mmCIF file of C-alpha atoms in Angstrom:
data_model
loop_
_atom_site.group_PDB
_atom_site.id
_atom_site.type_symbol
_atom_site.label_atom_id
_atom_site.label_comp_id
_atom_site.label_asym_id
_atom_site.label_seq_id
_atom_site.Cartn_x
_atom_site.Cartn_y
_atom_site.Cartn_z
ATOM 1 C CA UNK O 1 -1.945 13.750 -6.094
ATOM 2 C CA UNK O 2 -3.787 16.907 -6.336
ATOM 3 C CA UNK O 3 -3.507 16.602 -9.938
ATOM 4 C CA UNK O 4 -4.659 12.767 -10.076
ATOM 5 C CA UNK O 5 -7.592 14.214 -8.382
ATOM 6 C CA UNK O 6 -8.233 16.694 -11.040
ATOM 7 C CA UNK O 7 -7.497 14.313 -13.929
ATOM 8 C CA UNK O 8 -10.365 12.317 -12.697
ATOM 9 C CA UNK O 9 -12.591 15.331 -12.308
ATOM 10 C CA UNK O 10 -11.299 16.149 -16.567
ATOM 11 C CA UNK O 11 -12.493 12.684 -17.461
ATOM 12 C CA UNK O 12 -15.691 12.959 -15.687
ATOM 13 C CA UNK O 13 -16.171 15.870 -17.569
ATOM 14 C CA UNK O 14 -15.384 14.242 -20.371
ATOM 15 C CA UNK O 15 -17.285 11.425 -20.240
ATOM 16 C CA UNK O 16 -20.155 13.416 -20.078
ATOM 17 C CA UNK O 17 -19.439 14.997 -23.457
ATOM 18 C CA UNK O 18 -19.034 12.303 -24.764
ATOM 19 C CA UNK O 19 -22.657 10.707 -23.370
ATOM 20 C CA UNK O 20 -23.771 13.772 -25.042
ATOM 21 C CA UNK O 21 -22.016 13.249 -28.848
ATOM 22 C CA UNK O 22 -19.710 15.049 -30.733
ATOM 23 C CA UNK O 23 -23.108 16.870 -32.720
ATOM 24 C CA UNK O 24 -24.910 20.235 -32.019
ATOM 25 C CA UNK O 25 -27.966 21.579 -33.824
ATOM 26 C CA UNK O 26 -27.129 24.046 -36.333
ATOM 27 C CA UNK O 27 -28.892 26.860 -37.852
ATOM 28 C CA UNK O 28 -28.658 28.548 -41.065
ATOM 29 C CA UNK O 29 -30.212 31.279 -42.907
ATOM 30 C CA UNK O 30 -29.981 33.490 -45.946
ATOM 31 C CA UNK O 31 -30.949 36.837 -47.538
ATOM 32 C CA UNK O 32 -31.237 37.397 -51.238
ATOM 33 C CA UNK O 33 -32.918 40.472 -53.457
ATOM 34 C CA UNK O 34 -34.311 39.139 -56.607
ATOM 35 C CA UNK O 35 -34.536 41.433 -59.637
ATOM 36 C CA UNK O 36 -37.399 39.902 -62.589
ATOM 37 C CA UNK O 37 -37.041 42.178 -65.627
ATOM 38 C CA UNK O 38 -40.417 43.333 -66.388
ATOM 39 C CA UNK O 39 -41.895 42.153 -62.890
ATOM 40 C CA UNK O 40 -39.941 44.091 -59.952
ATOM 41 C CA UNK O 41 -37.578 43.581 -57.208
ATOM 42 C CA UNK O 42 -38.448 41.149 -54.560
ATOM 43 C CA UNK O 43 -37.180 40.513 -50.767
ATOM 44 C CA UNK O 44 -36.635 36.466 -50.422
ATOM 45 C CA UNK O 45 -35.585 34.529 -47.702
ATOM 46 C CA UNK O 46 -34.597 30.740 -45.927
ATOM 47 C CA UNK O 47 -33.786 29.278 -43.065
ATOM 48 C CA UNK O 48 -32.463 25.794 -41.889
ATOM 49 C CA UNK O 49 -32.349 23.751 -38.813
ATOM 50 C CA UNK O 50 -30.269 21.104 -39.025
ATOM 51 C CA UNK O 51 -28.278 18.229 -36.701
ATOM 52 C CA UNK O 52 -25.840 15.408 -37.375
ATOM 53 C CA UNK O 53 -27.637 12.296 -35.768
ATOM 54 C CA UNK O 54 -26.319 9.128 -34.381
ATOM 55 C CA UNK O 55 -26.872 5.648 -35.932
ATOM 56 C CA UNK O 56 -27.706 3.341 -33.613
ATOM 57 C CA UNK O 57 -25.222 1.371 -31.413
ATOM 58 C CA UNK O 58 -22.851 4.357 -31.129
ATOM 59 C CA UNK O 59 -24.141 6.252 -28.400
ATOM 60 C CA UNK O 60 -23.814 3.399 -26.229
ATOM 61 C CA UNK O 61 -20.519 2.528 -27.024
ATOM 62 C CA UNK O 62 -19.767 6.486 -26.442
ATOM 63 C CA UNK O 63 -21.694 6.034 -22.701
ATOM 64 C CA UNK O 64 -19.024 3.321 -21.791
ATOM 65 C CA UNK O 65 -15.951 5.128 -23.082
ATOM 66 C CA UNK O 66 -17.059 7.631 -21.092
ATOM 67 C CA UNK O 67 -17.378 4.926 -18.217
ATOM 68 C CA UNK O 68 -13.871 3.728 -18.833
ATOM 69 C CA UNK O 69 -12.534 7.116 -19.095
ATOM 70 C CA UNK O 70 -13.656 8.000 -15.507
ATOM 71 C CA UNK O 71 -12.839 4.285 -14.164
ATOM 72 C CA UNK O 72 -9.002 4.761 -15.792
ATOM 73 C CA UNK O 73 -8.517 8.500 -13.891
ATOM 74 C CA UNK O 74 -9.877 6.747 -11.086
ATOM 75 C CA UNK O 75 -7.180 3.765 -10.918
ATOM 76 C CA UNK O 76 -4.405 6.370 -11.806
ATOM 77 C CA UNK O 77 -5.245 8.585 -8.678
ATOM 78 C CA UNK O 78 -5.142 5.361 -6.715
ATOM 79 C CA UNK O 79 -2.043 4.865 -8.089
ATOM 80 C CA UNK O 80 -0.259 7.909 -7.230
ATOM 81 C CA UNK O 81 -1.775 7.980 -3.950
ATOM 82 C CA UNK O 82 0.168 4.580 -3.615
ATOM 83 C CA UNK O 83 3.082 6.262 -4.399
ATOM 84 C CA UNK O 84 2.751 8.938 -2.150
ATOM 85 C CA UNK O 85 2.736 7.038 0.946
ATOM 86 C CA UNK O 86 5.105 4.855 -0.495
ATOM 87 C CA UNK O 87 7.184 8.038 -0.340
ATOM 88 C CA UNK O 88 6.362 8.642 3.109
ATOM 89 C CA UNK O 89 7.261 5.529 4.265
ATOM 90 C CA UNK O 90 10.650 5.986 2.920
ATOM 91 C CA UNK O 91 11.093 9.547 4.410
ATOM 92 C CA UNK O 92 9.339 7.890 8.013
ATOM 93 C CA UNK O 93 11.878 5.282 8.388
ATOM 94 C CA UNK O 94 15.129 7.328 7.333
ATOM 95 C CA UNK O 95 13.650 9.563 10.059
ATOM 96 C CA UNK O 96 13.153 6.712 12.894
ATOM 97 C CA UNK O 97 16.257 5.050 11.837
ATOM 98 C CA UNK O 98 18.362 8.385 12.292
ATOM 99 C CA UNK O 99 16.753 8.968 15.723
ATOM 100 C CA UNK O 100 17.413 5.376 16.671
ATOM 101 C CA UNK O 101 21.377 5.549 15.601
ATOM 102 C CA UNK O 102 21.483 8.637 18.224
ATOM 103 C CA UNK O 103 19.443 6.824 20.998
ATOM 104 C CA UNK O 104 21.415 3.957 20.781
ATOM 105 C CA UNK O 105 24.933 5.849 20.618
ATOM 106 C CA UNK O 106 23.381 8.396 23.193
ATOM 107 C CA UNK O 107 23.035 5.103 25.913
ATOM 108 C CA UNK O 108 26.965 4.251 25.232
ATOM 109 C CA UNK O 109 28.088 7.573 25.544
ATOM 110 C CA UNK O 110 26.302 7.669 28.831
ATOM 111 C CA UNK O 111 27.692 4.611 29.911
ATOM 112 C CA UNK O 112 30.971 4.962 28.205
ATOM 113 C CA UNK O 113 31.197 8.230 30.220
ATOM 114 C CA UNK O 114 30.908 6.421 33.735
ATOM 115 C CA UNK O 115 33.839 3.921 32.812
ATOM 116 C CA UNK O 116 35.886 7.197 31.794
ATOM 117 C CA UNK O 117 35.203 8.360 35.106
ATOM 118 C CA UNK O 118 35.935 5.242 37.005
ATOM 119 C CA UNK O 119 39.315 4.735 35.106
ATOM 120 C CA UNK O 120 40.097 8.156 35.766
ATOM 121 C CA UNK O 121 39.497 7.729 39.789
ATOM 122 C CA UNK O 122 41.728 4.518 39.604
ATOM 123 C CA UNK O 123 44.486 5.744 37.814
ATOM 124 C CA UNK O 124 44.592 8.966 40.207
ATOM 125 C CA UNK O 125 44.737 6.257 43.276
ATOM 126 C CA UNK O 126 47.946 4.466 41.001
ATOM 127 C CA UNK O 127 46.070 1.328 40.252
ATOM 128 C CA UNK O 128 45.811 2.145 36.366
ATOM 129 C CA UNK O 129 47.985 3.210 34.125
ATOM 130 C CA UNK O 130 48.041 6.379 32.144
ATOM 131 C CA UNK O 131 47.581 4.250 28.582
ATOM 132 C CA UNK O 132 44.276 3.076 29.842
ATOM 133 C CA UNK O 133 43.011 6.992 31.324
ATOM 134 C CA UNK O 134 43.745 7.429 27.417
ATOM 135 C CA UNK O 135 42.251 5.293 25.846
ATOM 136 C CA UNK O 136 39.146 5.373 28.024
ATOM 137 C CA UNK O 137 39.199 9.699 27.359
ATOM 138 C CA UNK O 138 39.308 8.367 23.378
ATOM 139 C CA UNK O 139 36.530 6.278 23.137
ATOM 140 C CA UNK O 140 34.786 8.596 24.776
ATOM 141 C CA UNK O 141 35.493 11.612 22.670
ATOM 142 C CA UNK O 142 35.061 9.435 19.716
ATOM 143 C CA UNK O 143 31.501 8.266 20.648
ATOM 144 C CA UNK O 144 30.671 12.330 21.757
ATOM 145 C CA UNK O 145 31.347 13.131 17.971
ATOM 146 C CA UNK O 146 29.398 10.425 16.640
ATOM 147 C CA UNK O 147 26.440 11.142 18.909
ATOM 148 C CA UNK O 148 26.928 14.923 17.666
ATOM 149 C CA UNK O 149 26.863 13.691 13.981
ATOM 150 C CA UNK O 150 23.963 11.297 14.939
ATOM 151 C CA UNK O 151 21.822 13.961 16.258
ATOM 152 C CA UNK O 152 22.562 16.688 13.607
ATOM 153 C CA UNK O 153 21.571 13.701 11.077
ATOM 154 C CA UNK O 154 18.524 12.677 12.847
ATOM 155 C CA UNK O 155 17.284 16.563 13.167
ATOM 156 C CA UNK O 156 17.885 17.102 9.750
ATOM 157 C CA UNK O 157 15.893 13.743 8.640
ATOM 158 C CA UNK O 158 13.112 14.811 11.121
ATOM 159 C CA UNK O 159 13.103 18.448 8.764
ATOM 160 C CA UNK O 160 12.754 16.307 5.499
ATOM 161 C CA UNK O 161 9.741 14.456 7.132
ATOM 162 C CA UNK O 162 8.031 17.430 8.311
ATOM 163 C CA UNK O 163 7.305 18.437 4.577
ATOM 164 C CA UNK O 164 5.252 15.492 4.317
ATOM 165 C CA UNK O 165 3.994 15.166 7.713
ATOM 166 C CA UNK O 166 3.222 17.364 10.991
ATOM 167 C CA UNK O 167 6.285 15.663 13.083
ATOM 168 C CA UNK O 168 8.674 16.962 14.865
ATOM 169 C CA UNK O 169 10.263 13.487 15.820
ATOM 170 C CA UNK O 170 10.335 10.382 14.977
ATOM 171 C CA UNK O 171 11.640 8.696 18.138
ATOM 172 C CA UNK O 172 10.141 5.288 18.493
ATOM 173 C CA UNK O 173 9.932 3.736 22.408
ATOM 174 C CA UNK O 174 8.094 0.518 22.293
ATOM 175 C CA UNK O 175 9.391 -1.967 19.850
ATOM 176 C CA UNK O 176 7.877 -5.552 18.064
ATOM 177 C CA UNK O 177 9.725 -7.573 16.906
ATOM 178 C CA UNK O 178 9.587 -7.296 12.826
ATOM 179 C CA UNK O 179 8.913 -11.420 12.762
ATOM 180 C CA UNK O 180 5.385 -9.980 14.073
ATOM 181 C CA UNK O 181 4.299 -8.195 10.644
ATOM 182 C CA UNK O 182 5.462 -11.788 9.005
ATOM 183 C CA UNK O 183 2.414 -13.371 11.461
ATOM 184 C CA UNK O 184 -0.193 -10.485 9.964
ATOM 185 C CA UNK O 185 -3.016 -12.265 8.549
ATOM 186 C CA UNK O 186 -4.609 -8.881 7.475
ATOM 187 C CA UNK O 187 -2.161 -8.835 4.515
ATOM 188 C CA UNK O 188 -3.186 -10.929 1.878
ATOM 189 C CA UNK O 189 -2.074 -12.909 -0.974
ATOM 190 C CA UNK O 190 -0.673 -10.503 -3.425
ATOM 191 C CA UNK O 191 0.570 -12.698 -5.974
ATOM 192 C CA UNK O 192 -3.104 -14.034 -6.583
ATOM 193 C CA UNK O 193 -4.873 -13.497 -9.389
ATOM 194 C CA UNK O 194 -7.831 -11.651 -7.473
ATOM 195 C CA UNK O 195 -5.403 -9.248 -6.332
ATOM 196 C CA UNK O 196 -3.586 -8.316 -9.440
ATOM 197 C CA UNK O 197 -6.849 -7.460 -10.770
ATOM 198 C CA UNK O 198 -7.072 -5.122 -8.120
ATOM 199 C CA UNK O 199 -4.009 -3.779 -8.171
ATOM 200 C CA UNK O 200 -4.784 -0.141 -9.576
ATOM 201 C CA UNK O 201 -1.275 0.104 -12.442
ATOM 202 C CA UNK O 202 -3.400 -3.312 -13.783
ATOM 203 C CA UNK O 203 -6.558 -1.608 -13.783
ATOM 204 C CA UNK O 204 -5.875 1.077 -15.075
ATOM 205 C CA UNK O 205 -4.221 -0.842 -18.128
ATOM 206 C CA UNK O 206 -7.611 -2.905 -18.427
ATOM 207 C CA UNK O 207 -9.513 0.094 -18.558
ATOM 208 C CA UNK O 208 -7.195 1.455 -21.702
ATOM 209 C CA UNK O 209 -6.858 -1.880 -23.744
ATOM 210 C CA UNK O 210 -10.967 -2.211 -22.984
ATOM 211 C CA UNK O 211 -11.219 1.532 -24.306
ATOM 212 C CA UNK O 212 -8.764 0.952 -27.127
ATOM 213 C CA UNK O 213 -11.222 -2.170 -28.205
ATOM 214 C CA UNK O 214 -14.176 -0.375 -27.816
ATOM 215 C CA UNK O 215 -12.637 2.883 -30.169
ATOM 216 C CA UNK O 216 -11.846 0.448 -32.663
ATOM 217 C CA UNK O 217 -15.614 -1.099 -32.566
ATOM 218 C CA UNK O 218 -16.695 2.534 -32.856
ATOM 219 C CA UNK O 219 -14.311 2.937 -35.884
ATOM 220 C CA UNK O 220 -15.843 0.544 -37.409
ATOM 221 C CA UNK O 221 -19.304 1.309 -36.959
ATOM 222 C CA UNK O 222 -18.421 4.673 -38.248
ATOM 223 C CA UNK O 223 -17.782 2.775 -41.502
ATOM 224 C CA UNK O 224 -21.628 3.997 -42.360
ATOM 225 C CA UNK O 225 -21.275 7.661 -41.556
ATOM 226 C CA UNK O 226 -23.653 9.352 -39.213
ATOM 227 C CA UNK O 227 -26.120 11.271 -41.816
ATOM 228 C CA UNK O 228 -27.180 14.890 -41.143
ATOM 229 C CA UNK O 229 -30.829 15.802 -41.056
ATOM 230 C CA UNK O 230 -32.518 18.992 -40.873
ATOM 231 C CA UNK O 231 -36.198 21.291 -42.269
ATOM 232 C CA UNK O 232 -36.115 24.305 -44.201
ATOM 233 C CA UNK O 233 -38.313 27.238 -44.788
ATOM 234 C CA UNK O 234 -38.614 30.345 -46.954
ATOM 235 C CA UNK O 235 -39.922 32.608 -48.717
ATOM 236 C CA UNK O 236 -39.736 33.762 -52.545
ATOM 237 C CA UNK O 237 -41.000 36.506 -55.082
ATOM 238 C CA UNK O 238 -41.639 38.478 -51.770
ATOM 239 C CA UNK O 239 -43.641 36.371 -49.832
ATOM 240 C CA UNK O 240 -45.896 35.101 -52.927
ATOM 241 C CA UNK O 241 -44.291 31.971 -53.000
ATOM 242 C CA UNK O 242 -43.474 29.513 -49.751
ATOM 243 C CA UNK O 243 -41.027 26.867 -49.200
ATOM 244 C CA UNK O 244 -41.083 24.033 -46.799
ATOM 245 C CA UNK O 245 -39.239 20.690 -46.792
ATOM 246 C CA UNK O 246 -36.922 18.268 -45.456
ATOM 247 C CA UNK O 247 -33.211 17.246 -46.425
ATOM 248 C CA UNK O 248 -30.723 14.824 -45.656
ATOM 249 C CA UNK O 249 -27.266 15.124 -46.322
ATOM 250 C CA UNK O 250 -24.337 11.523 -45.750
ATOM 251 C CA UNK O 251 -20.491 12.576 -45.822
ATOM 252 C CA UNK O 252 -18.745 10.170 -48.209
ATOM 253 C CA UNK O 253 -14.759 9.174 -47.951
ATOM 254 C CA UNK O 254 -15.134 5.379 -47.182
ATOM 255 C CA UNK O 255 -11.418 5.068 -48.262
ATOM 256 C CA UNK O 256 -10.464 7.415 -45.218
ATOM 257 C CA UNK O 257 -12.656 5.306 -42.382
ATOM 258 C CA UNK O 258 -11.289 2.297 -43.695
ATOM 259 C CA UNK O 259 -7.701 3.710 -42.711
ATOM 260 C CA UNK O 260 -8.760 5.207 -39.587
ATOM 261 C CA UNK O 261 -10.159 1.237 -38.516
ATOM 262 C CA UNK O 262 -7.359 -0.167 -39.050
ATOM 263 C CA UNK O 263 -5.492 2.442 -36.851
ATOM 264 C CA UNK O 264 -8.304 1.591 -34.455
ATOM 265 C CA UNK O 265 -7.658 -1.964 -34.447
ATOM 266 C CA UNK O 266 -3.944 -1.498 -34.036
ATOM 267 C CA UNK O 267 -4.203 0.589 -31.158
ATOM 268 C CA UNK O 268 -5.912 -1.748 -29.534
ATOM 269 C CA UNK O 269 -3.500 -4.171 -29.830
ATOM 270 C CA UNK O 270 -0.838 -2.394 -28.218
ATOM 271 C CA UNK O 271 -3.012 -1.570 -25.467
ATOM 272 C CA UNK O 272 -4.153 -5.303 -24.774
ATOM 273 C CA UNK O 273 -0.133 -5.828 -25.288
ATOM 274 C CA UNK O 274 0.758 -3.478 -22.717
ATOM 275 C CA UNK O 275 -1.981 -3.956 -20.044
ATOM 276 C CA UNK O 276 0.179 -8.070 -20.419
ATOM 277 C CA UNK O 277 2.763 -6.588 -19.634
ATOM 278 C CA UNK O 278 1.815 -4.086 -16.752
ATOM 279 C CA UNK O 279 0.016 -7.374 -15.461
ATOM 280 C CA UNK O 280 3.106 -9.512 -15.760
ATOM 281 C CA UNK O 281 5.028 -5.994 -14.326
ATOM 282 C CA UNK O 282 3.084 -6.141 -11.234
ATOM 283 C CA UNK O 283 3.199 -9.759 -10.186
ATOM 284 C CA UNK O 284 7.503 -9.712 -10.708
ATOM 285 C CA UNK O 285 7.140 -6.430 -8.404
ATOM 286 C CA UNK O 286 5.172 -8.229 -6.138
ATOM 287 C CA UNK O 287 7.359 -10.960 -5.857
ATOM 288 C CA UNK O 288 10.171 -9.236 -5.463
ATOM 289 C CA UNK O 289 8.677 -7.440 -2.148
ATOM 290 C CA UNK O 290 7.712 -11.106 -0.252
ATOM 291 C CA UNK O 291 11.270 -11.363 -0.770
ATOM 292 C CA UNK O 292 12.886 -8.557 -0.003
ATOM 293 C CA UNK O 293 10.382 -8.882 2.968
ATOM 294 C CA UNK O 294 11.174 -12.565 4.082
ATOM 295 C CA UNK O 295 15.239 -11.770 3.335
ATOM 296 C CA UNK O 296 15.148 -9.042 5.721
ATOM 297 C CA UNK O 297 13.015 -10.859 8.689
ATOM 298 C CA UNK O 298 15.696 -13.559 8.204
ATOM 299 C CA UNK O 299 18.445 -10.958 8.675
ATOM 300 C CA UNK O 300 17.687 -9.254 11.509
ATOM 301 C CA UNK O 301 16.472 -12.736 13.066
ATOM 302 C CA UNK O 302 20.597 -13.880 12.772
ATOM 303 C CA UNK O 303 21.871 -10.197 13.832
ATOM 304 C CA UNK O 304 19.570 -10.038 16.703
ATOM 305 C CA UNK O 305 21.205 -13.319 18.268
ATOM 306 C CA UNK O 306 24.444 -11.521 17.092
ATOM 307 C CA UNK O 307 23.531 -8.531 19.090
ATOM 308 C CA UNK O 308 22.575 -10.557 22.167
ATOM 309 C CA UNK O 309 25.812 -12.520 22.123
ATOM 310 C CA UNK O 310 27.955 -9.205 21.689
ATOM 311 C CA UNK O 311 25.902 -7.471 24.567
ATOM 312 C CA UNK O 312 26.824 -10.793 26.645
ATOM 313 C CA UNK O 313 30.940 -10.365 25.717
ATOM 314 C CA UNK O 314 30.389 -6.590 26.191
ATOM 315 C CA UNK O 315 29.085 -7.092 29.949
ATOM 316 C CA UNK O 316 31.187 -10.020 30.490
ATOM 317 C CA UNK O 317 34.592 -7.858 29.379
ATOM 318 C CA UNK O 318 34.028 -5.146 31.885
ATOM 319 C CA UNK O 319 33.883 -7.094 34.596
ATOM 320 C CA UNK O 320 36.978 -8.888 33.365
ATOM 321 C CA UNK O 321 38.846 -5.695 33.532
ATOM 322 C CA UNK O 322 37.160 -4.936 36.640
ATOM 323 C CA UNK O 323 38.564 -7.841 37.735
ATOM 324 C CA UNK O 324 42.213 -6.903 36.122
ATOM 325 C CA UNK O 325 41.475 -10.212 33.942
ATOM 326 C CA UNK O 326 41.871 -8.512 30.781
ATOM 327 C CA UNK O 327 42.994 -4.928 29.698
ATOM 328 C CA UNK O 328 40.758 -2.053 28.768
ATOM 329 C CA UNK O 329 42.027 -1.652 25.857
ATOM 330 C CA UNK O 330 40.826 -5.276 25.076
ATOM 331 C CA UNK O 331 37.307 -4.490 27.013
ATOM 332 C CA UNK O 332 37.182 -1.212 24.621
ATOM 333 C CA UNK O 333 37.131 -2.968 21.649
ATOM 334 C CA UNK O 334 34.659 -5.598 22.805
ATOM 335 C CA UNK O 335 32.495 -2.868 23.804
ATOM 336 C CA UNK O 336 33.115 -1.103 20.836
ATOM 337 C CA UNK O 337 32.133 -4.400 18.401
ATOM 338 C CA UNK O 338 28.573 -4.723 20.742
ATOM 339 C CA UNK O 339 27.576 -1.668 19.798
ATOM 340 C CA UNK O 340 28.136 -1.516 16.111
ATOM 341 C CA UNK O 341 26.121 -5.021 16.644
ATOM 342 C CA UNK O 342 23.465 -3.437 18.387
ATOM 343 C CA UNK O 343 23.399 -0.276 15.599
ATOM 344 C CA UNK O 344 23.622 -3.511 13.016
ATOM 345 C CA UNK O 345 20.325 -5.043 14.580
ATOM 346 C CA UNK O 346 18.449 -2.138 14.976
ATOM 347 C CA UNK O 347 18.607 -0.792 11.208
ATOM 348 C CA UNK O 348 18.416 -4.737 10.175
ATOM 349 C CA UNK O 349 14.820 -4.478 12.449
ATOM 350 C CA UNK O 350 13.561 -1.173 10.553
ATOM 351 C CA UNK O 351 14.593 -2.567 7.307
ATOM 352 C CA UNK O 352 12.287 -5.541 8.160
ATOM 353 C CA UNK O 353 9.435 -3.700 9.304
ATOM 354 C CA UNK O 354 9.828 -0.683 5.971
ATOM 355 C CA UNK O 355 9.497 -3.907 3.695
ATOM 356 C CA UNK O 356 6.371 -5.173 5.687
ATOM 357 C CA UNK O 357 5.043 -1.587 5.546
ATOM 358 C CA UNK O 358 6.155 -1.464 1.807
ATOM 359 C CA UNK O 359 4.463 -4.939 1.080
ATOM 360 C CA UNK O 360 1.471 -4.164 3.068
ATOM 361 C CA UNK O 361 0.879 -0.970 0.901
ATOM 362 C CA UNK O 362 0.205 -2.876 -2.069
ATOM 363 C CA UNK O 363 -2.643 -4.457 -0.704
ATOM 364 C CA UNK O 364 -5.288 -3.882 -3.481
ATOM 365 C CA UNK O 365 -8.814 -3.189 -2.533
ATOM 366 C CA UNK O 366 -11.628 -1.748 -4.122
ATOM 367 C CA UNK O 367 -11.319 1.915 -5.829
ATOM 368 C CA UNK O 368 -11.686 4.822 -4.136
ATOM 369 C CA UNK O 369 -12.688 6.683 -6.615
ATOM 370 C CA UNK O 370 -15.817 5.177 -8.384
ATOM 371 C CA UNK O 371 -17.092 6.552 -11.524
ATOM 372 C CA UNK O 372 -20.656 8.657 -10.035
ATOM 373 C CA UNK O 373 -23.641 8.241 -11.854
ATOM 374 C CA UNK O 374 -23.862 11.306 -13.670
#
């Protein structure tokens, strides 16, 4: 970013030069001793002031590729400043999913840990047996080493994060529903035309195919060369004799500014060719992201009824084996299938809300950046 920033601050440079034009004024001079058999030795002398000048038309058409210059940094910082929170938005919801795997297996462990202790106080009063003080010890070690793993995972996410941003976790409490961000009317259309336009990857391909045009116009009004023009003074026969006049001086080589037109003229083609296809780029991109977006709202809709149902079995087993209805064993791995539901729904959720957040980050609006007036 912070060399987007000073790419734009190059081409505002540079579009001052080339306000100014590619001529200085130049100044010449020369000594000479003339010897005149018969009449002496004399000191003689000249000097010239001279400076390439622009035809008209050109200078105007080098004030707007300056324009465009500053216009195209300008769209390419908003760009990469795109990018960069897209970045962030990646590295923010690794972080809050992590932390939300180890909340969620935190709770079980809790409340696996009070079953293991009520299985343990039945089977030392004989009314389980030693299979089930087992298997309830099991589960429970099992889900104290993945709450270990989840934490160490969700510290080390939380370290990746802080080398974007000042956190030091990204535990989330409240929660919306991700159908919510499908309801936001703040995000607009992006498949319209209007924002494409906007979209900074298009404009910044407008601005090149509109510079490539306007270098090949300028090519071709360089087809009549800019002619030099310049005064003169000196002095001969030691100052007996004075000189004063006016010159003007026209390059030739119209064979070699033909070429360099029709290099012009091509270039600009492939720029208008590729600022299509950036265009066309965009709008498949954007596509793709209302669907990824509408997929995933639709998949954590079905896996959140999933997660309900399993939480229902999961509640409704334990008092079952409570009950001595049905084994632990058989509770176990109904509890066991709830929460890999409930892990299922809450990564489905974040995965909904990233591609809102992803989508909503496109949202084109007017640059940043502006060319200033000077």
């Amino acid at each position: 970013t912070r060399a987007a920033r000073a790419r734009l601050s190059q081409a505002r440079a540079e579009a001052r030069l080339s306000a100014l034009g590619p001529y200085d004024w130049t100044v010449s001079g020369a000594g000479v001793r003339r010897e005149i058999e018969g009449e002496g030795r004399f000191n003689e002398w000249d000097v010239a002031l001279e400076r390439p000048v622009r035809l008209p038309g050109k200078a105007a058409i080098d004030r707007e590729l300056g324009r465009l210059m500053v216009r195209r940094a300008a769209a390419e910082l908003q760009s990469v400043e795109r990018d960069a929170r897209l970045q962030i938005l990646d590295a923010w919801f690794s972080c809050v999913n992590a932390a939300e795997r180890a909340v969620l297996l935190e709770q079980d462990r809790v409340l696996m840990q009070s079953v293991a202790d009520a299985v343990g106080l039945r089977r030392r009063r004989g009314d389980l047996a030693e299979l089930d003080e087992v298997l309830a010890l099991a589960e429970l070690a099992t889900l104290n080493a993945e709450v270990t793993a989840a934490r160490m995972v969700a510290l080390d996410t939380a370290k990746m994060l802080a080398t974007r941003l000042e956190v030091t976790s990204c535990a989330v409490e409240n929660w919306d529903k991700p159908a919510i961000a499908a309801a936001d009317s703040s995000v607009p259309d992006l498949e319209s035309a209007e924002q494409l336009g906007l979209d900074p990857l298009v404009q910044a391909g407008a601005a090149a195919a509109e510079s490539a045009s306007l270098a090949a116009e300028r090519a071709r009004r360089d087809r009549l060369p800019d002619p030099t023009l310049g005064v003169s003074y000196g002095r001969e026969r030691g100052g007996e004799e004075r000189l004063g006049g006016l010159f003007v001086s026209v390059p030739l080589g119209r064979r070699r500014r033909t070429a360099e037109v029709a290099q012009a003229e091509a270039a600009a083609a492939v720029a208008v060719a590729e600022h299509d296809a950036v265009r066309s780029g965009v709008r498949r991109q954007r596509l793709t992201l209302m669907a990824e977006q509408r997929r995933a709202q639709e998949i954590w809709r079905l896996l959140d009824m999933a997660a309900l149902q399993q939480r229902r079995a999961a509640a409704i087993s334990a008092r079952a084996f409570e009950l001595g209805e049905i084994s632990l064993a058989e509770s176990l791995v109904i509890r066991r299938a709830a929460l890999q539901s409930s892990l299922a729904e809450r990564e489905a959720a974040l995965t909904a809300w990233h591609a809102a957040a992803v989508r909503a980050a496109h949202v084109a609006g007017p640059l940043d950046h502006l060319p200033d007036s000077n």
